[in-house]
Coordinates of C-alpha atoms (C1' of nucleotides) in Angstrom, one line a residue:
Chain A
M1 CA 0.4 -0.3 -0.1
R2 CA 1.9 2.9 -1.3
K3 CA 1.4 6.8 -2.4
V4 CA -1.9 7.2 -2.1
A5 CA -2.8 10.9 -2.2
E6 CA -4.5 13.6 0.1
S7 CA -7.7 13.9 -0.9
T8 CA -8.5 9.8 -1.5
V9 CA -6.8 10.3 2.6
R10 CA -9.9 12.9 3.4
R11 CA -12.5 11.6 1.4
L12 CA -12.3 8.2 3.3
S13 CA -13.0 10.1 6.7
L14 CA -15.6 11.0 4.7
Y15 CA -16.4 7.7 4.2
L16 CA -16.0 6.7 7.9
R17 CA -18.7 9.3 8.7
F18 CA -21.2 8.4 6.4
L19 CA -21.0 4.1 7.5
E20 CA -20.5 5.2 10.7
E21 CA -24.4 6.7 10.5
F22 CA -25.4 4.0 8.4
D23 CA -24.4 1.5 10.8
A24 CA -26.2 3.3 13.1
R25 CA -29.3 3.7 11.6
G26 CA -29.2 0.0 11.0
V27 CA -28.1 -0.2 7.0
A28 CA -25.8 -3.8 6.7
T29 CA -24.8 -2.8 3.6
V30 CA -24.4 0.0 1.2
S31 CA -23.1 0.3 -2.4
S32 CA -20.3 2.8 -4.1
G33 CA -23.5 5.0 -5.6
E34 CA -24.3 5.5 -2.4
L35 CA -21.9 6.7 -0.5
A36 CA -20.3 8.2 -3.3
S37 CA -23.8 11.0 -3.3
R38 CA -23.8 11.4 0.1
G39 CA -20.0 12.6 0.0
G40 CA -19.6 14.4 -3.4
T41 CA -17.8 12.2 -5.5
T42 CA -18.1 9.0 -7.4
S43 CA -19.0 5.4 -7.7
A44 CA -15.8 4.9 -9.5
Q45 CA -14.2 7.6 -7.2
V46 CA -15.1 5.8 -4.0
R47 CA -14.1 2.0 -5.8
K48 CA -11.1 3.6 -6.6
D49 CA -10.3 4.8 -3.4
L50 CA -10.9 1.9 -1.4
S51 CA -9.2 -0.4 -3.5
F52 CA -5.9 1.1 -2.8
F53 CA -6.2 -0.7 0.7
G54 CA -7.5 -4.4 -0.6
S55 CA -11.5 -5.5 -2.0
F56 CA -13.7 -5.5 0.8
G57 CA -17.0 -5.2 -1.2
K58 CA -19.4 -8.4 -2.7
R59 CA -20.2 -7.8 -6.2
G60 CA -23.8 -7.0 -6.5
M61 CA -24.3 -6.9 -2.6
G62 CA -21.9 -3.8 -2.0
Y63 CA -19.9 -3.3 1.2
A64 CA -20.8 -4.7 4.5
V65 CA -21.4 -1.6 6.5
P66 CA -19.6 -2.7 9.9
E67 CA -16.9 -4.6 8.5
M68 CA -16.3 -1.6 6.1
V69 CA -16.1 0.5 9.5
A70 CA -14.1 -1.7 11.1
K71 CA -11.8 -1.8 7.8
L72 CA -11.4 1.9 7.5
R73 CA -11.6 2.6 11.3
E74 CA -7.7 0.7 10.8
I75 CA -6.6 2.5 7.5
L76 CA -6.9 5.7 9.3
G77 CA -5.4 4.4 12.0
L78 CA -7.9 5.0 14.8
G79 CA -7.3 1.4 15.6
R80 CA -6.3 3.1 19.1
R81 CA -5.9 6.3 21.1
W82 CA -3.5 9.3 20.1
P83 CA -2.5 11.7 22.9
V84 CA -2.2 15.0 21.5
A85 CA 0.0 18.0 22.7
L86 CA -2.4 21.9 22.4
L87 CA -0.4 24.6 22.0
G88 CA -1.7 27.8 23.2
A89 CA -4.5 28.0 25.5
G90 CA -6.3 31.3 23.8
K91 CA -10.0 31.5 22.0
I92 CA -9.1 29.4 19.1
G93 CA -7.2 26.4 21.8
S94 CA -9.8 26.5 24.4
A95 CA -12.7 26.0 22.2
L96 CA -10.7 22.7 21.2
I97 CA -10.0 21.4 23.6
E98 CA -14.2 21.9 25.2
H99 CA -14.7 20.2 21.5
H100 CA -16.2 17.0 22.8
G101 CA -15.2 15.1 18.5
F102 CA -12.1 15.5 19.5
R103 CA -12.4 12.3 21.7
E104 CA -14.7 10.5 20.5
R105 CA -13.0 9.8 17.7
G106 CA -10.0 8.8 20.0
F107 CA -7.8 11.7 20.6
D108 CA -6.7 12.6 23.7
I109 CA -6.3 16.1 24.3
V110 CA -3.2 14.9 27.7
A111 CA -1.5 18.3 28.3
V112 CA -1.9 22.8 27.2
F113 CA 0.9 24.2 27.1
D114 CA 0.5 28.5 27.7
N115 CA 3.9 31.7 27.4
D116 CA 0.9 33.5 29.6
P117 CA 2.1 33.8 33.1
R118 CA -1.8 34.3 34.1
K119 CA -3.0 31.4 32.3
V120 CA -0.4 28.8 33.2
G121 CA -1.0 27.2 36.3
T122 CA -4.9 27.4 35.5
A123 CA -7.3 24.5 35.6
W124 CA -8.9 23.5 31.9
N125 CA -11.2 21.0 31.1
G126 CA -9.1 18.6 34.4
L127 CA -6.0 19.3 33.0
T128 CA -3.5 22.4 34.1
V129 CA -1.9 25.0 31.1
Q130 CA 1.9 24.7 32.0
D131 CA 4.2 26.9 31.4
E132 CA 5.8 26.3 27.2
A133 CA 9.1 26.4 28.8
R134 CA 8.5 23.3 30.0
L135 CA 7.1 21.5 26.8
E136 CA 10.5 19.5 26.2
A137 CA 10.3 18.5 29.7
E138 CA 7.0 17.7 29.9
L139 CA 7.6 15.9 25.9
G140 CA 10.1 14.0 27.4
R141 CA 8.2 13.1 30.5
A142 CA 5.2 12.3 28.2
P143 CA 5.9 12.0 24.3
V144 CA 3.0 12.0 21.8
E145 CA 3.6 12.3 18.3
I146 CA 0.7 14.8 18.0
A147 CA 0.6 18.6 18.5
I148 CA -2.3 21.3 18.2
L149 CA -0.3 24.4 17.2
A150 CA -3.1 27.4 18.1
V151 CA -0.6 30.3 18.5
P152 CA -0.3 33.6 16.9
A153 CA 1.3 33.4 13.7
E154 CA 4.5 34.3 14.4
A155 CA 5.3 31.9 17.5
A156 CA 4.4 29.0 15.0
Q157 CA 7.9 28.4 13.9
P158 CA 9.8 28.5 16.3
L159 CA 7.3 26.3 18.0
A160 CA 7.5 24.5 15.8
D161 CA 10.8 23.5 15.3
R162 CA 10.9 22.7 19.3
L163 CA 8.3 19.9 18.5
A164 CA 10.1 18.8 15.8
A165 CA 12.9 18.4 18.1
A166 CA 11.0 16.9 20.8
G167 CA 10.7 13.6 18.8
V168 CA 6.6 15.6 18.0
T169 CA 5.5 13.4 13.9
A170 CA 2.8 15.4 13.2
I171 CA 1.6 19.6 13.4
L172 CA -2.2 20.2 13.2
N173 CA -1.1 24.4 12.2
V174 CA -3.9 26.6 13.4
A175 CA -1.9 29.5 12.4
P176 CA -2.8 30.9 8.6
V177 CA 1.3 30.1 7.9
Q178 CA 3.2 27.5 5.9
L179 CA 5.5 25.9 8.9
V180 CA 9.1 24.3 7.5
V181 CA 10.1 21.3 9.5
P182 CA 12.3 18.5 9.2
P183 CA 10.7 15.3 6.6
E184 CA 9.9 13.0 9.1
V185 CA 7.5 15.4 10.1
E186 CA 4.1 15.3 8.8
V187 CA 2.1 19.0 8.6
K188 CA -1.4 19.7 8.1
T189 CA -2.6 23.7 8.8
V190 CA -5.7 24.6 8.4
S191 CA -6.8 28.2 8.1
L192 CA -9.9 29.6 8.3
A193 CA -9.2 33.2 7.5
M194 CA -7.1 31.5 4.2
E195 CA -10.5 30.1 3.8
L196 CA -12.5 32.5 3.5
E197 CA -10.2 34.0 1.1
G198 CA -11.3 31.4 -1.5
L199 CA -14.3 32.2 -1.1
S200 CA -14.0 35.3 -1.3
F201 CA -12.1 34.5 -5.1
A202 CA -14.6 32.9 -5.5
L203 CA -17.3 34.9 -5.6
T204 CA -15.6 37.6 -7.2
N205 CA -13.7 35.4 -10.5
R206 CA -17.3 34.4 -11.8
Chain B
M1 CA -9.0 33.8 -16.4
R2 CA -10.8 31.2 -16.5
K3 CA -10.2 27.8 -14.9
V4 CA -8.1 28.8 -11.6
A5 CA -7.2 25.8 -9.8
E6 CA -8.5 25.3 -6.4
S7 CA -4.8 25.0 -5.2
T8 CA -3.3 27.9 -7.2
V9 CA -5.8 29.9 -5.0
R10 CA -5.0 28.8 -2.2
R11 CA -1.2 29.6 -2.9
L12 CA -1.8 33.0 -4.1
S13 CA -3.3 33.9 -0.4
L14 CA -0.1 32.2 1.7
Y15 CA 2.4 34.9 -1.1
L16 CA -0.1 37.4 -0.1
R17 CA 0.6 37.0 3.7
F18 CA 4.7 37.1 3.1
L19 CA 5.0 39.7 0.2
E20 CA 2.3 41.6 3.0
E21 CA 5.1 41.0 5.4
F22 CA 8.2 41.6 2.8
D23 CA 6.4 45.2 2.5
A24 CA 5.8 45.9 6.1
R25 CA 10.4 44.7 6.0
G26 CA 10.5 47.6 3.6
V27 CA 11.6 44.9 1.0
A28 CA 10.6 46.5 -2.2
T29 CA 11.4 43.5 -4.6
V30 CA 11.3 39.6 -4.6
S31 CA 11.5 36.9 -6.8
S32 CA 9.9 34.0 -6.8
G33 CA 12.0 32.0 -5.8
E34 CA 12.4 33.9 -2.2
L35 CA 8.2 33.5 -2.7
A36 CA 8.3 30.2 -3.5
S37 CA 10.7 28.5 -0.4
R38 CA 9.0 30.6 2.2
G39 CA 5.7 29.3 1.1
G40 CA 7.1 25.1 0.3
T41 CA 6.4 25.5 -3.5
T42 CA 8.9 25.9 -6.2
S43 CA 10.0 29.4 -7.9
A44 CA 8.3 28.2 -12.1
Q45 CA 5.0 27.9 -9.6
V46 CA 4.7 30.8 -8.0
R47 CA 4.8 32.3 -12.0
K48 CA 2.5 29.6 -12.7
D49 CA 0.2 30.5 -10.4
L50 CA 0.9 34.5 -11.0
S51 CA 0.7 33.9 -15.0
F52 CA -3.0 33.6 -14.6
F53 CA -4.2 36.6 -14.4
G54 CA -0.8 38.2 -15.9
S55 CA 2.5 39.5 -15.8
F56 CA 3.9 41.7 -12.7
G57 CA 7.0 40.8 -12.7
K58 CA 10.2 42.3 -14.0
R59 CA 12.8 40.2 -15.8
G60 CA 16.4 40.3 -13.9
M61 CA 14.3 42.2 -11.2
G62 CA 11.9 40.2 -9.4
Y63 CA 8.4 41.6 -8.2
A64 CA 7.2 45.1 -7.4
V65 CA 6.4 44.2 -3.5
P66 CA 3.5 47.0 -2.6
E67 CA 2.5 46.3 -6.4
M68 CA 2.3 43.2 -6.3
V69 CA 0.3 43.5 -3.0
A70 CA -2.2 45.4 -4.6
K71 CA -2.2 43.4 -7.5
L72 CA -3.0 39.8 -5.3
R73 CA -6.0 41.8 -3.0
E74 CA -7.7 42.9 -6.1
I75 CA -7.2 39.2 -7.8
L76 CA -8.3 38.0 -4.0
G77 CA -12.0 40.3 -3.6
L78 CA -10.4 41.2 -1.0
G79 CA -10.2 45.2 -2.4
R80 CA -13.2 45.3 -0.3
R81 CA -15.7 44.1 3.0
W82 CA -17.5 41.5 3.4
P83 CA -19.5 41.7 5.6
V84 CA -20.5 37.2 7.6
A85 CA -23.7 36.2 9.6
L86 CA -22.1 34.1 11.4
L87 CA -24.6 30.6 12.4
G88 CA -23.7 28.9 15.7
A89 CA -22.4 30.8 18.8
G90 CA -21.3 27.7 20.2
K91 CA -17.8 27.4 21.4
I92 CA -16.2 27.4 17.2
G93 CA -18.3 30.2 17.1
S94 CA -17.3 31.9 20.0
A95 CA -13.6 32.1 19.8
L96 CA -14.0 33.3 15.9
I97 CA -16.2 36.3 16.7
E98 CA -12.9 36.9 18.9
H99 CA -11.0 36.5 16.9
H100 CA -9.7 39.7 14.9
G101 CA -7.8 37.6 12.0
F102 CA -11.4 38.3 10.2
R103 CA -11.6 42.0 10.6
E104 CA -8.3 43.0 10.0
R105 CA -8.8 41.0 6.0
G106 CA -11.9 42.1 5.0
F107 CA -14.2 40.1 6.5
D108 CA -16.9 41.6 9.4
I109 CA -19.1 39.6 11.3
V110 CA -22.6 40.9 11.2
A111 CA -24.6 39.1 12.4
V112 CA -24.6 36.2 14.4
F113 CA -27.6 33.3 15.1
D114 CA -28.3 30.1 17.1
N115 CA -31.4 27.8 18.2
D116 CA -30.3 28.0 21.6
P117 CA -33.4 30.0 23.7
R118 CA -30.8 30.7 26.6
K119 CA -28.2 32.7 23.8
V120 CA -30.4 34.5 21.9
G121 CA -30.8 37.8 23.0
T122 CA -27.3 38.0 24.5
A123 CA -24.4 40.7 23.5
W124 CA -21.8 39.3 21.4
N125 CA -18.7 42.0 20.8
G126 CA -21.4 44.6 19.9
L127 CA -24.1 42.1 17.9
T128 CA -27.1 40.3 19.5
V129 CA -27.5 36.5 19.2
Q130 CA -30.5 36.7 17.1
D131 CA -33.2 33.7 16.9
E132 CA -32.2 31.2 14.5
A133 CA -36.1 31.5 13.2
R134 CA -35.6 34.8 12.1
L135 CA -32.3 33.7 9.8
E136 CA -34.8 34.7 6.4
A137 CA -35.7 38.4 8.1
E138 CA -32.9 39.3 9.0
L139 CA -30.8 38.6 5.7
G140 CA -33.8 39.9 4.0
R141 CA -32.8 43.0 5.6
A142 CA -29.3 42.7 5.5
P143 CA -28.1 40.2 2.5
V144 CA -24.5 39.2 3.2
E145 CA -22.8 36.6 0.4
I146 CA -20.8 34.8 2.8
A147 CA -22.0 32.8 5.9
I148 CA -20.3 30.3 8.2
L149 CA -21.8 27.6 9.6
A150 CA -20.8 26.2 13.1
V151 CA -22.9 24.2 14.3
P152 CA -23.5 20.4 14.8
A153 CA -23.2 18.6 12.2
E154 CA -27.0 17.8 12.0
A155 CA -27.9 20.9 12.0
A156 CA -25.9 22.0 8.7
Q157 CA -27.5 20.7 6.1
P158 CA -31.2 22.5 6.9
L159 CA -29.2 25.4 7.7
A160 CA -27.2 25.3 4.6
D161 CA -30.4 24.6 2.6
R162 CA -32.1 27.8 4.2
L163 CA -29.0 29.7 3.6
A164 CA -28.7 28.7 -0.1
A165 CA -32.8 29.8 -0.1
A166 CA -32.3 33.0 1.2
G167 CA -29.2 34.0 -1.3
V168 CA -26.2 33.6 0.1
T169 CA -23.7 32.2 -2.0
A170 CA -20.7 31.1 -0.4
I171 CA -20.5 29.0 3.6
L172 CA -17.7 27.8 4.9
N173 CA -18.6 24.9 7.0
V174 CA -16.9 24.2 10.2
A175 CA -18.3 21.1 10.8
P176 CA -17.5 17.5 9.5
V177 CA -19.7 17.2 6.9
Q178 CA -20.4 17.2 3.5
L179 CA -22.8 20.2 2.2
V180 CA -25.4 19.3 -0.6
V181 CA -26.0 22.8 -2.2
P182 CA -27.0 24.4 -5.5
P183 CA -24.4 25.2 -8.4
E184 CA -24.2 28.4 -7.5
V185 CA -23.3 28.7 -4.1
E186 CA -19.7 28.3 -2.9
V187 CA -18.6 25.6 -0.1
K188 CA -15.2 25.3 2.1
T189 CA -15.6 23.1 4.3
V190 CA -13.0 22.8 7.3
S191 CA -12.7 19.8 9.9
L192 CA -9.5 19.5 12.5
A193 CA -10.8 16.2 13.2
M194 CA -10.7 15.3 9.8
E195 CA -7.3 16.9 9.8
L196 CA -6.3 14.9 12.7
E197 CA -7.2 11.8 11.2
G198 CA -5.3 12.1 7.7
L199 CA -2.2 12.8 10.8
S200 CA -3.3 9.7 12.4
F201 CA -3.0 7.9 8.6
A202 CA 0.3 9.4 8.1
L203 CA 1.1 8.5 11.7
T204 CA 0.3 5.1 10.3
N205 CA 1.3 4.1 7.4
R206 CA 5.2 4.8 7.0
Chain C
dG1 C1' -29.7 -7.6 -12.9
dT2 C1' -26.3 -5.3 -9.7
dT3 C1' -22.4 -3.7 -7.8
dT4 C1' -17.6 -4.8 -7.4
dG5 C1' -12.2 -4.3 -9.4
dT6 C1' -9.6 -2.3 -12.4
dG7 C1' -6.6 -1.6 -16.6
dA8 C1' -6.3 2.7 -20.3
dA9 C1' -8.4 6.9 -21.7
dA10 C1' -8.9 11.5 -20.2
dC11 C1' -8.1 15.3 -17.5
dG12 C1' -5.7 18.7 -14.5
dA13 C1' -1.9 20.2 -12.0
dT14 C1' 3.3 20.7 -11.5
dT15 C1' 8.2 20.5 -13.8
dC16 C1' 10.9 21.1 -17.1
dA17 C1' 13.9 24.2 -20.1
dC18 C1' 14.4 27.8 -22.4
dA19 C1' 13.8 32.1 -25.0
dG20 C1' 13.1 36.7 -24.3
dC21 C1' 13.1 41.3 -21.2
dT22 C1' 16.1 44.3 -18.3
Chain D
dA1 C1' 24.5 38.3 -15.8
dG2 C1' 19.4 37.5 -13.7
dC3 C1' 15.0 36.3 -13.3
dT4 C1' 10.5 36.3 -15.8
dG5 C1' 6.9 34.0 -18.7
dT6 C1' 5.3 30.3 -20.8
dG7 C1' 5.1 26.1 -23.9
dA8 C1' 6.2 21.3 -24.0
dA9 C1' 6.9 17.3 -20.9
dT10 C1' 6.2 15.1 -17.2
dC11 C1' 3.6 13.3 -13.3
dG12 C1' -0.8 11.9 -10.9
dT13 C1' -5.1 11.8 -10.0
dT14 C1' -10.1 11.5 -12.4
dT15 C1' -13.6 9.3 -15.0
dC16 C1' -14.1 5.8 -18.7
dA17 C1' -15.4 0.9 -19.5
dC18 C1' -16.2 -3.5 -18.9
dA19 C1' -15.3 -8.3 -17.0
dA20 C1' -15.7 -11.5 -13.4
dA21 C1' -19.0 -12.1 -9.1
dC22 C1' -22.2 -12.4 -6.9

DNA sequence: GTTTGTGAAACGATTCACAGCT
DNA sequence: AGCTGTGAATCGTTTCACAAAC
């Protein structure tokens, strides 16, 4: 299993959500076409996406929903729980940590860091905000592979460097900056402001 | 100017940020190579991206920073302000409205809606949370082209339908669901949970 | 008859490479 | 000499279309 496109992985996440819905409703099997219409693609795309990982369907029948859910969770690496460090106890970080969706999908925020002395030491959903200076010490004690960077743009790159040096191998970056990291570190950047600009572009050029 | 790839638009947003930085530091010109290294791409990519909209560079010299900033803002539709409606006064919505980045880039949240009676009527950064039932009435009075959907997954699709019917032509969807909308409505979906799953996949399959 | 799995074809985006301007 | 702008080549992704399985 090599060279799976990012777009494929994103669609797999979507398929998993639909399948979980179907599963909850007791639907036993689902066809690539049904999956496609809910996910805004085509049945051929669904089948291609899945074909990277094996062949799970029954011809003439479709896919068995519970098996498919299990398989997709396994493929996406959700057959385990992931401890996650959160950097930045500001507005965005605050919304994230109280957001239950992460925990439900296997991501546990196990540490929160901030550099604002007024925030350090305060309680946060059962966690205590720790001084950013203690980042390396804490990650040495309780390592995590995934970190969420929810800090101001200027602070993002230096922190990314420290995270990479401390052994973090995946960063979810919530700042409108392009992070430069060593090749072994995976980065995904999500910027609502940039998405809004995409919408502004679409509305302007039509 | 037709058929510009989404990836191109996203990179233009990034270039604009770098150029604004350069501008603030008083740098007069910048080459495609410099822009590329900050944006994680290649100089050829930068030139191709820009070439969709004209030729703004000087051979042997590079691009004049202030002119380029102005040009990119114009291309991205940022030469004006955009009133935006926010749907959902929960944690995420709350973080968004207090976030200054939007306003700085030309997006003004001018109305907030929620269906929770306990929230309706409360003040929010100079705005009053309005009843979701009044969505159509309010949008009739003060139309917006862009709406941000920050509501639970189940509520997203029905609201998207109402927004489309009320004349909204662009939706920034912050829920892990694929919205089905009429073709004249532009949608961008941002889901941190889905991005985390992308990281989980990358870490698991390496 | 229905739906999968998959090579082949079509399409789209990125990279190459170089002529042309400064 | 340096750097842009852009066709041509390459690479990757999506769509087509059909044989095989149920």
